Coordinates of C-alpha atoms in Angstrom, one line a residue:
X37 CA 83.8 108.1 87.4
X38 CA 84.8 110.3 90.3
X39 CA 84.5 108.3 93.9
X40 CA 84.2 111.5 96.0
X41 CA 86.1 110.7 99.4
X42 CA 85.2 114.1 101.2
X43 CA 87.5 116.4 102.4
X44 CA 91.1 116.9 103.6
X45 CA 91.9 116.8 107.5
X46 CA 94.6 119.7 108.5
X47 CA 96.2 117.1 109.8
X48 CA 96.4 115.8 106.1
X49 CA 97.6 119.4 105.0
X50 CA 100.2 119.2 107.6
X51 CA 101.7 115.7 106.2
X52 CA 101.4 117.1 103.0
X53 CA 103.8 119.8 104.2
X54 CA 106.3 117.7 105.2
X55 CA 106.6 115.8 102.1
X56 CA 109.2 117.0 99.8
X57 CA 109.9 114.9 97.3
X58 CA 108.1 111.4 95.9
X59 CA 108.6 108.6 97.6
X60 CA 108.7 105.9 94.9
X61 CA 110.3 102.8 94.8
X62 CA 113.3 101.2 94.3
X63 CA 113.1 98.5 92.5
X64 CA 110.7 100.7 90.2
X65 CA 113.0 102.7 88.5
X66 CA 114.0 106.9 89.6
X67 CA 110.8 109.2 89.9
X68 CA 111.0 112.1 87.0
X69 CA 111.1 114.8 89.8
X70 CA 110.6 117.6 87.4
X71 CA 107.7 115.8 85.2
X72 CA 105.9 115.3 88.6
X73 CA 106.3 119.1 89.9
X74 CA 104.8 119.7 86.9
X75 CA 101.7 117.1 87.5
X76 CA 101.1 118.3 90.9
X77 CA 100.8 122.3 89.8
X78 CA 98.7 121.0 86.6
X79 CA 96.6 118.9 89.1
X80 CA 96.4 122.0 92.0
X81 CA 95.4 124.2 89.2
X82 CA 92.8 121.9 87.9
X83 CA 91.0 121.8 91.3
X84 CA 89.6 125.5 90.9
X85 CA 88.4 125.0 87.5
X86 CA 84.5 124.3 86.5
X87 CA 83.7 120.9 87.2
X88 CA 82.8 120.0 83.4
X89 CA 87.0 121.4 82.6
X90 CA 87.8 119.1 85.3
X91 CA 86.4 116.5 84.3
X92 CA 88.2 116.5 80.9
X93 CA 91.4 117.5 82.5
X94 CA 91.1 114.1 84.6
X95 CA 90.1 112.0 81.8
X96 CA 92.7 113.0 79.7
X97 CA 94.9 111.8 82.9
X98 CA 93.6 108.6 83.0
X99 CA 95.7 105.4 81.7
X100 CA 94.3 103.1 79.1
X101 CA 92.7 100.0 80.7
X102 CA 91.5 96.6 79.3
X103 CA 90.2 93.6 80.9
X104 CA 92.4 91.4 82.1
X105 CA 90.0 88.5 83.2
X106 CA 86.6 87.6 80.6
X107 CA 86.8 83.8 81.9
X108 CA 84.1 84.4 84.7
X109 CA 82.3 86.1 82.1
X110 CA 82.0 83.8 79.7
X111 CA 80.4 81.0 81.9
X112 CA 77.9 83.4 83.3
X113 CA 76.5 84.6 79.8
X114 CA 76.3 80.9 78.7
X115 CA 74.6 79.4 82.1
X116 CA 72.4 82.6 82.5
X117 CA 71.9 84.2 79.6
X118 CA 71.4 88.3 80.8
X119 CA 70.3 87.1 84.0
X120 CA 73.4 88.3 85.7
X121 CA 74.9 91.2 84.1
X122 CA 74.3 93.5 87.3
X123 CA 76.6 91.1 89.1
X124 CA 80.3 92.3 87.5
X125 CA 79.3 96.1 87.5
X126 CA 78.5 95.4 91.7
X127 CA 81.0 93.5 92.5
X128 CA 83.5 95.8 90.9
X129 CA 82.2 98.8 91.9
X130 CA 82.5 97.5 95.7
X131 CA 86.4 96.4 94.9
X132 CA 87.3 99.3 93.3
X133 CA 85.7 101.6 96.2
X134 CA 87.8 99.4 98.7
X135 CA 90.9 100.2 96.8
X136 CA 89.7 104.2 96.7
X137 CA 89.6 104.2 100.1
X138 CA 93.4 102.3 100.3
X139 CA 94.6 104.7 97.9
X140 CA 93.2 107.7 100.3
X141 CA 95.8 106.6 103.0
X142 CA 98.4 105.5 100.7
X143 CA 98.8 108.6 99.1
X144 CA 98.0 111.3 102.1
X145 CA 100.8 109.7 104.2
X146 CA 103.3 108.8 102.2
X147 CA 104.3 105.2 103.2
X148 CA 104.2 101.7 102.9
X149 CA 101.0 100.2 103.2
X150 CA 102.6 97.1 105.3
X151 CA 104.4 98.8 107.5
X152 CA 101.5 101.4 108.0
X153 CA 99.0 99.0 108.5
X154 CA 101.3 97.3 111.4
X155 CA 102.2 100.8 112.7
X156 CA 98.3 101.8 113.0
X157 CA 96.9 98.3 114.1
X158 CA 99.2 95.1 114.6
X159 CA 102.3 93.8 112.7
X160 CA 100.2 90.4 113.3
X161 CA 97.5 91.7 111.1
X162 CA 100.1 93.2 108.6
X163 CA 102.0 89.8 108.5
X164 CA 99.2 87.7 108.0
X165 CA 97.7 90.1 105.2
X166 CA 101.0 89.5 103.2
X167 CA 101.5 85.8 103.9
X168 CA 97.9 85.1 102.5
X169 CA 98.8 87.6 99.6
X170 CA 102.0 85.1 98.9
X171 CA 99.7 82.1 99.3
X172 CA 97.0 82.8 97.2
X173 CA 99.8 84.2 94.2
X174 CA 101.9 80.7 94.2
X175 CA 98.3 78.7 93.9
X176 CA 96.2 80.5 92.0
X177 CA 99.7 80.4 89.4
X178 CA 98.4 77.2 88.3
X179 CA 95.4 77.6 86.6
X180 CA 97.1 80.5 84.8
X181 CA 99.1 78.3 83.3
X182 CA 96.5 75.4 82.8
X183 CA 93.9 78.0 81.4
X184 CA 97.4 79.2 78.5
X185 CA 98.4 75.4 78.3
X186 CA 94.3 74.6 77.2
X187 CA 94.2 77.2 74.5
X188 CA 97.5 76.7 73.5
X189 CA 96.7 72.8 72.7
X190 CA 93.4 73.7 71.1
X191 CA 95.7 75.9 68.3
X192 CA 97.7 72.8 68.0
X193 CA 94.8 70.6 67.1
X194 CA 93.6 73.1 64.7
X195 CA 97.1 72.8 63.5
X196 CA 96.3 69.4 63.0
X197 CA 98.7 68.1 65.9
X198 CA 97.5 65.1 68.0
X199 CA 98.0 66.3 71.8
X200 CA 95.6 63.6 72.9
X201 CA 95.1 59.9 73.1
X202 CA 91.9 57.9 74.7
X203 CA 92.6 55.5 77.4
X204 CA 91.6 52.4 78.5
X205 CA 88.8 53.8 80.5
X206 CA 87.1 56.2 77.8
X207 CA 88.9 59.0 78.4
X208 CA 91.6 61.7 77.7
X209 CA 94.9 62.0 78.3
X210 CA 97.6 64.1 76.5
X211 CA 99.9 63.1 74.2
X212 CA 103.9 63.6 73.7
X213 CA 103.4 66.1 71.6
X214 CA 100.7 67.6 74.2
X215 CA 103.2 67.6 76.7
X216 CA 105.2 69.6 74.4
X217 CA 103.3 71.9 73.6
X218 CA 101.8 72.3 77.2
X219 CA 105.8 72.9 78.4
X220 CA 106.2 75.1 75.6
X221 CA 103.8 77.5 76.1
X222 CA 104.4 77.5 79.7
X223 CA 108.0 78.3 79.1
X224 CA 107.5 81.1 76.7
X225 CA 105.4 82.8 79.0
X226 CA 107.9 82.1 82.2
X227 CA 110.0 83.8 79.8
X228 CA 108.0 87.2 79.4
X229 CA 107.2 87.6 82.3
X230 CA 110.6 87.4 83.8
X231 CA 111.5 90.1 81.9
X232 CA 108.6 92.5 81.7
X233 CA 108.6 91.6 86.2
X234 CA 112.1 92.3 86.0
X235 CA 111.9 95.7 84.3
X236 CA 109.0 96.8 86.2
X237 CA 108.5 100.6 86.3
X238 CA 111.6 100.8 83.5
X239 CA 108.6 101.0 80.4
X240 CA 111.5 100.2 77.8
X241 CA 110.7 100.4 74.2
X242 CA 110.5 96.5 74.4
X243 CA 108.1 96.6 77.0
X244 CA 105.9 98.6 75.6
X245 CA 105.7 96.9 72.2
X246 CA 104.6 93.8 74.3
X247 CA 101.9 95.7 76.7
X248 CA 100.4 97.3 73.5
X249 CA 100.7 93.7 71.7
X250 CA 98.8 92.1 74.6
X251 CA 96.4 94.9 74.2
X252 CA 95.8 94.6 70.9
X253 CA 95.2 91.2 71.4
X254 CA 92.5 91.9 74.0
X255 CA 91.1 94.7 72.2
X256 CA 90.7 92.1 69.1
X257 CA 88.7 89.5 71.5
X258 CA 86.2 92.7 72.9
X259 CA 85.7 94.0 69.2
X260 CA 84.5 90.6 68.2
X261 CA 82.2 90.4 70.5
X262 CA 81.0 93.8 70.6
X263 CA 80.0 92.8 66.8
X264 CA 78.9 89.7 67.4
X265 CA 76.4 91.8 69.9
X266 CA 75.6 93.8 66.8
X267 CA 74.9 91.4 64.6
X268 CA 72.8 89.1 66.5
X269 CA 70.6 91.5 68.3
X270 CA 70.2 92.6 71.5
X271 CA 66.9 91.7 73.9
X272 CA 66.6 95.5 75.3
X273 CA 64.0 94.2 77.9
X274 CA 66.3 91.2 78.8
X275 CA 69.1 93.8 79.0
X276 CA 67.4 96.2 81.3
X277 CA 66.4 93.0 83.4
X278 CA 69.9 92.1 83.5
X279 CA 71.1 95.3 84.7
X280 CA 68.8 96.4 87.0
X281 CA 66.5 93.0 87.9
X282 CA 69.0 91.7 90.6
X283 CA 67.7 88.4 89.8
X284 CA 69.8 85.7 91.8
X285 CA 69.9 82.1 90.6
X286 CA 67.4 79.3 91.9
X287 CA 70.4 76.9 92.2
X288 CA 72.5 76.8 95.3
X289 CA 75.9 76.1 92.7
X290 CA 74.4 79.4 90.9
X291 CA 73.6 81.4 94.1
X292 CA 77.2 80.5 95.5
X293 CA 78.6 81.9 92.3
X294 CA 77.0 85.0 92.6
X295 CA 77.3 85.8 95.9
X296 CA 81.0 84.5 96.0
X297 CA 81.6 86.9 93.3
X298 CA 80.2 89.6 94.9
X299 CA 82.0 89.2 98.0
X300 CA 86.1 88.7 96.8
X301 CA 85.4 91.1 93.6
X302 CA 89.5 91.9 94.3
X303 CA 91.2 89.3 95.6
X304 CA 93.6 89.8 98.5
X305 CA 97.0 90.1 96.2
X306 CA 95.0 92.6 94.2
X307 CA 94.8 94.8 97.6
X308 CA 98.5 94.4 98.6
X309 CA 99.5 95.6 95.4
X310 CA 97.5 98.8 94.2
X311 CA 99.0 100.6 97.0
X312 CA 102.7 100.2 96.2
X313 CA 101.8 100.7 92.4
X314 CA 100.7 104.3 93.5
X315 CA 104.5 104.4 95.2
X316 CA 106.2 103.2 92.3
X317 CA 104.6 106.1 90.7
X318 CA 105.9 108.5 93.0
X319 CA 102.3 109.6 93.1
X320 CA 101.6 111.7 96.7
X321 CA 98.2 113.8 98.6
X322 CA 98.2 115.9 95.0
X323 CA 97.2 113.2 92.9
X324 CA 94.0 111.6 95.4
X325 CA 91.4 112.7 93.2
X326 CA 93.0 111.7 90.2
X327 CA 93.7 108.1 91.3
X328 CA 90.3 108.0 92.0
X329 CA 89.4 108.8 88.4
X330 CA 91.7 106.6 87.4
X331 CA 90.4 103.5 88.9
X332 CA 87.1 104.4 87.7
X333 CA 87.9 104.9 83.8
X334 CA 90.8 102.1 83.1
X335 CA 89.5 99.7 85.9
X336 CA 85.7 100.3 86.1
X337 CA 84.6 101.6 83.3
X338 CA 86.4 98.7 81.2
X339 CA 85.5 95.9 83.3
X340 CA 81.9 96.8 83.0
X341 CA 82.0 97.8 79.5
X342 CA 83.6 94.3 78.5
X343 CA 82.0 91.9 80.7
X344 CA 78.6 93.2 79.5
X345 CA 79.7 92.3 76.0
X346 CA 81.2 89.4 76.7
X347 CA 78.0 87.8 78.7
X348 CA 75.5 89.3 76.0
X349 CA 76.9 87.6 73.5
X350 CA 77.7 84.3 75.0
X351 CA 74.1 84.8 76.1
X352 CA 72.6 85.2 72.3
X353 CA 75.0 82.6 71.0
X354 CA 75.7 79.8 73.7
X355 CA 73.1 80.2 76.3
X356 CA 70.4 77.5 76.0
X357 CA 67.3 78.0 77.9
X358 CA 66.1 74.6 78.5
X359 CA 69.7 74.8 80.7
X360 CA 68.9 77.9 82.6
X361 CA 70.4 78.2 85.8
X362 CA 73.3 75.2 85.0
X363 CA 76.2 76.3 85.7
X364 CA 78.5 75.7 82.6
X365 CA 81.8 74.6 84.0
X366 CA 82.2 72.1 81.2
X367 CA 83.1 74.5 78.8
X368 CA 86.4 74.4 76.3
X369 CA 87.8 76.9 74.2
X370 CA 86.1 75.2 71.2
X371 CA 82.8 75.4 72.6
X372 CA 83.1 79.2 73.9
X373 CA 84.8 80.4 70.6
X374 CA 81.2 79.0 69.0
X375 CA 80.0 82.9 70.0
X376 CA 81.8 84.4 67.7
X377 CA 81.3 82.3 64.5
X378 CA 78.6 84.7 63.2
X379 CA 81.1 87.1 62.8
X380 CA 84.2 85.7 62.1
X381 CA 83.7 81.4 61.0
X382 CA 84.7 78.7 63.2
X383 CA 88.5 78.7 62.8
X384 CA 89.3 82.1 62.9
X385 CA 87.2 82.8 66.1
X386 CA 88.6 79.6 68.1
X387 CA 92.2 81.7 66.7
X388 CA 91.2 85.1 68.4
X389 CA 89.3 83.5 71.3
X390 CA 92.5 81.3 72.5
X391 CA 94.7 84.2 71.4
X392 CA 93.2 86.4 73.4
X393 CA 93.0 84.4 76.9
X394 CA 96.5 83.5 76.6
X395 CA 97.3 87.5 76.4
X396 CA 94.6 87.7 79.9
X397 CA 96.9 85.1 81.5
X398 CA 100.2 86.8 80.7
X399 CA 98.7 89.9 82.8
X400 CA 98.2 87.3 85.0
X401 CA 101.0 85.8 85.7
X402 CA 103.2 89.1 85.9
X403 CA 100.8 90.7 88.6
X404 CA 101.3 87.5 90.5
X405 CA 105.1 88.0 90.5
X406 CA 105.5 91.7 91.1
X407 CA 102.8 91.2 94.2
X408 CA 105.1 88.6 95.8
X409 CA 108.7 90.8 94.7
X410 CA 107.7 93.2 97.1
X411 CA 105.5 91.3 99.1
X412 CA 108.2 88.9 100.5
X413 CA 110.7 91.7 101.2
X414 CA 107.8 93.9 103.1
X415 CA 107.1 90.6 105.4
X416 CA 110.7 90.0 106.2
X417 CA 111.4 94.1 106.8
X418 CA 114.3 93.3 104.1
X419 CA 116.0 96.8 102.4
X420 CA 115.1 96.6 98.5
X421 CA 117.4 95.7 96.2
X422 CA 117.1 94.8 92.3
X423 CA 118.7 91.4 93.4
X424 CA 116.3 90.7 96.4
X425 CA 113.3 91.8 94.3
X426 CA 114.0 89.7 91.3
X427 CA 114.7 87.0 93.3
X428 CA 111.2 87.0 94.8
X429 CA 109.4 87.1 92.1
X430 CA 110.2 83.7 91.6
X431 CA 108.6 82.7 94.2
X432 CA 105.5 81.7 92.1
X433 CA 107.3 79.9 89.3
X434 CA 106.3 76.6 90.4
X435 CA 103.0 77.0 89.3
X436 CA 104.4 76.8 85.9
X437 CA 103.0 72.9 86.7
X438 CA 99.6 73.8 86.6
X439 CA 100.5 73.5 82.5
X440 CA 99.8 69.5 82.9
X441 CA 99.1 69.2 86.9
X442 CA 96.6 69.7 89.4
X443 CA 97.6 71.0 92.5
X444 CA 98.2 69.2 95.6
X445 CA 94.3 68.5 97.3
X446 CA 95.8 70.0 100.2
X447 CA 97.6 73.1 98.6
X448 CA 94.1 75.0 97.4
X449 CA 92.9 74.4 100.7
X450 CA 94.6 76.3 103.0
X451 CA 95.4 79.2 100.2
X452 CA 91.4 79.5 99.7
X453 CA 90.9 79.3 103.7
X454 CA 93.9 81.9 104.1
X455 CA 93.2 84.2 101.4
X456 CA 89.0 84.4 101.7
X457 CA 89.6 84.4 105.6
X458 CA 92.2 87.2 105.1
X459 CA 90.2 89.2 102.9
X460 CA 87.2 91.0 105.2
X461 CA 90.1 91.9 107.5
X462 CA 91.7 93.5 104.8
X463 CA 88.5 95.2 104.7
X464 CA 87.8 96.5 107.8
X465 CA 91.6 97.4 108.5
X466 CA 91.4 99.6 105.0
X467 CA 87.9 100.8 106.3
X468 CA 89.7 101.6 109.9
X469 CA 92.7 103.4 108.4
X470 CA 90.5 105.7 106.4
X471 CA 89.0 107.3 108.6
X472 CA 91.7 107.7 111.0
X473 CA 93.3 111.2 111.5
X474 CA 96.9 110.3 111.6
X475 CA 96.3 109.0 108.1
X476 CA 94.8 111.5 106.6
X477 CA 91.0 110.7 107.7
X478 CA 88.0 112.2 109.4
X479 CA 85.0 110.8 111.7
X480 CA 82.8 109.4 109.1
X481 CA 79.7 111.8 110.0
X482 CA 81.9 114.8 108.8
X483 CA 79.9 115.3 106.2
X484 CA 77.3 113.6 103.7
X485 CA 79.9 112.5 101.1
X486 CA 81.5 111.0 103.7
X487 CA 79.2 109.6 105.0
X488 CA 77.7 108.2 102.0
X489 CA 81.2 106.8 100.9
X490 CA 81.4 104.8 104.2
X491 CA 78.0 103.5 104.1
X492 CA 79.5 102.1 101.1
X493 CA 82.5 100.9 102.6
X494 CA 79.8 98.7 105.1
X495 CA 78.2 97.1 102.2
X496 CA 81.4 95.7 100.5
X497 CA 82.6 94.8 104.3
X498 CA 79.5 92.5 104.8
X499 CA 79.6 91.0 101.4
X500 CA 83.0 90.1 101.6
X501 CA 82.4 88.6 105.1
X502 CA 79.6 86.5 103.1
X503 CA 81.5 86.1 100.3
X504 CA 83.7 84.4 102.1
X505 CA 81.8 82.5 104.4
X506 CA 80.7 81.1 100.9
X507 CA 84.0 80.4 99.8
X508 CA 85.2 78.7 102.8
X509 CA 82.4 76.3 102.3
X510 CA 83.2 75.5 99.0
X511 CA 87.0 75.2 98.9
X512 CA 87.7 74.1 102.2
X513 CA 84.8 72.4 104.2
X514 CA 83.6 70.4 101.3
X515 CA 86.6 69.3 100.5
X516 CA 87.8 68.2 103.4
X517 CA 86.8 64.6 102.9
X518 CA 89.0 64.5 99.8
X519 CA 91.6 66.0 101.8
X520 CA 91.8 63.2 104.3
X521 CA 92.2 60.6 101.8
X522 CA 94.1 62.0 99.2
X523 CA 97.0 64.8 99.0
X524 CA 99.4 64.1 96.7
X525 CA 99.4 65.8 92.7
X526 CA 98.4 64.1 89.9
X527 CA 98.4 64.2 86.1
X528 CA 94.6 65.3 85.2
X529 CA 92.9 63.8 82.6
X530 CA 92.0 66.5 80.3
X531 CA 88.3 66.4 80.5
X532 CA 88.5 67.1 84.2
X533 CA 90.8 70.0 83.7
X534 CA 88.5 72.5 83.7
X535 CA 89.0 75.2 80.9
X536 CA 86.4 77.7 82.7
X537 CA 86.8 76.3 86.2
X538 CA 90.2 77.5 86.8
X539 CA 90.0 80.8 88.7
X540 CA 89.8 84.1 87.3
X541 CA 93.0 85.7 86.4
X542 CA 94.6 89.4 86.7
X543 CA 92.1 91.8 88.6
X544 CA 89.9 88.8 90.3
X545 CA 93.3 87.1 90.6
X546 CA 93.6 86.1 94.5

């Protein structure tokens, strides 16, 4: 899917001119200078074929991309059935937009989008845009881990290991050998994702075994599904509804959902990090259309593809009418993996389906330690080292407690009123930048694409200003009576730890 930006200032041309070499990154590994030359003349050429020979010559460009996040998915196929499958393709579409439009500058000037964005507006802005990204990646490192630890203790029942007892009052709590397994899967992921964080940009032949392992796994979970869809039938009229019916729930939990969604579709450590991933590259002004493609076929196109799989068929297999409109935050692995025992028989489907979200929290928790390796030495104007780098992505490790933990009452509080606060600034300073000529831009009436692409821009502005108004509500005001009289963490009993009501990890991460 090409996201047409409009055309290249001369001022553009004239940066481009000045740009020798890639910039890169350290920590990332050296930029093949030679393989890149190469790119850029394939790329130049490419521009004055046919449109239908440049359209293969950008797919063909593209990286493989698979969902990293089916969690939100999941509860919205089995609390609404088809109702909402317009509501992932929107809400993407606007994020990935937003993160067209970062790319734009990123790669016509050349720099750092921290220290542009302080250059070209305020360091004030800048500061607080990374601080909230740091926030937001240490708390929502918890349910990462609580979301592994669940699935991981549902394979060790099926195992037949006891990893919980009932208390006095009714209900559950875990076991020794829950705690062990809790810590233990907790670990072993700490453990990957040290190393794969650590070797960023340096794709090793061990690092590459484990990306296309945790793809495989992935790939395993959409299959499933994509035959459960098969098997059981699809409601064309229902779909078409879905898709095209922008029916919003009669509940004020469901409309909250939806319009939440809408509104933070890429969370605020999602935004700080796209732009130095195009850096690490060594990508520059040659490759803005094709980073453009690229979002759209590995991040749109997936995401779409996936979570209308995923929610069709939770909705033919889970969903229950006479519940319309609930919102299903009660749900376990064991009751979600229920979807795919038409296809593949109760035990083998709980395998996959806890498998396969302890692969999406892996992605997870690596993209939340990258985003604050860089993040911490951008904020502090630090040089970067291997050392200083690897050091800071450590800074999320304590949320290797959310494995048996809640977090402090007070600690989600002032990430979700940072980070959703944060976030329509984000916006509008990515919005700003875009169209400014010293990087890169153009008025936005310069012509109709243009135009069109920042009438866009508007709509994901405004929604994120409601999404998170909606948020803020939610996770700060209404909790603020908790807050007062209780702040300290706690032990959760199991049936209040969530499975589904943890967050949404990887691209919705933050």
């Amino acid at each position: 899917m090409a996201l047409n930006l409009g055309t290249v200032s001369s001022h553009t041309g004239r940066m481009e001119a000045g740009r020798s070499k890639p910039v890169g990154l350290p920590f990332a590994g050296p930029v093949d200078v030679e393989r890149l030359e190469r790119e850029v003349a394939a790329l130049q050429a490419l521009e004055q074929r046919p449109w239908p020979e440049r359209v293969l010559g950008y797919l063909k460009r593209t990286g493989p991309g698979l969902l990293q996040s089916a969690v939100a998915s999941v509860v919205a196929g089995a609390s609404f059935g088809y109702d909402l499958l317009w509501v992932q393709p929107v809400a993407m579409f606007l994020g990935v937009c937003m993160l067209a439009a970062l790319g734009h500058v990123v790669l016509s000037t050349g720099e750092r989008p921290y220290r542009l964005m302080a250059r070209e507006l305020h360091p004030s802005i800048a500061f607080l845009w990374a601080l909230a990204t740091i926030v937001a990646s240490v708390i929502w490192h918890f349910p990462q881990y609580g979301l592994a630890a669940g699935a991981a203790r549902d394979l060790a029942e099926m195992a037949g290991l006891q990893v919980y007892a009932t208390n006095a009052g009714g209900g559950r709590t875990l076991t020794g050998t829950g705690y062990a397994v809790s810590f233990g899967i907790g670990f072993l992921l700490l453990s990957v994702a040290i190393v794969t964080t650590w070797n960023y940009g340096r794709r090793g032949s061990g690092i590459r075994v484990y990306e296309w392992f945790l793809r495989g796994i992935i790939l395993t979970v959409v299959l499933a599904f994509a035959t459960v869809v098969v098997w059981t039938g699809v409601d064309w009229g229902a779909l078409w509804r879905g898709f095209f019916g922008f029916r919003l729930p009669q509940s004020p939990e469901g409309l909250q959902t939806v319009l939440g969604a809408i509104g933070a579709a890429v969370g605020i450590n999602m935004t700080f990090l796209y732009g130095y991933s195009l850096l690490a590259k060594g990508w520059g002004p040659a490759h803005r259309t094709l980073s453009r493609w690229d979002l759209g076929m590995s991040m749109f196109v997936p995401f779409v593809v996936v979570t209308s799989l995923i929610i069709v068929g939770m909705a033919n297999t889970i969903y229950d009418p006479a519940q319309a409109g609930v919102v299903r935050t009660d749900l376990r692995p064991v009751d979600a993996a229920q979807s795919l025992v038409p296809v593949m028989g109760a035990n083998l489907g709980r395998v996959v389906f806890d498998l396969g979200f302890i692969a999406m929290t892996c992605g997870a928790i690596s993209a939340h330690m990258v985003v604050c390796g860089f993040t911490v030495c951008e904020m502090f104007g630090l040089e970067y080292t291997v050392k200083r780098y690897r050091l800071f992505t450590l800074v999320p490790v304590v949320g290797l407690l959310g494995v048996v933990t809640s977090t402090p009452l007070w600690l989600p509080v002032v990430a979700s009123a940072m980070a959703f606060t944060m976030l329509p600034i984000a916006y509008v300073s990515f919005w700003i930048l875009y169209n400014r000529r010293s990087c890169g831009g153009q008025p936005f009436w310069a012509d109709w694409k243009r135009l069109g692409f920042n009438l866009v821009l508007a709509v994901a502005v405004i929604l994120s200003v409601v999404g998170a108004g909606i948020q803020l509500k939610t996770r700060v005001w209404d909790r603020l009576p908790a807050l007062l009289g209780r702040s300290t963490a706690q032990v959760v009993p199991v049936e209040t730890h969530q499975w589904c009501g943890t967050g949404a990890p990887a691209q919705r991460a933050g």
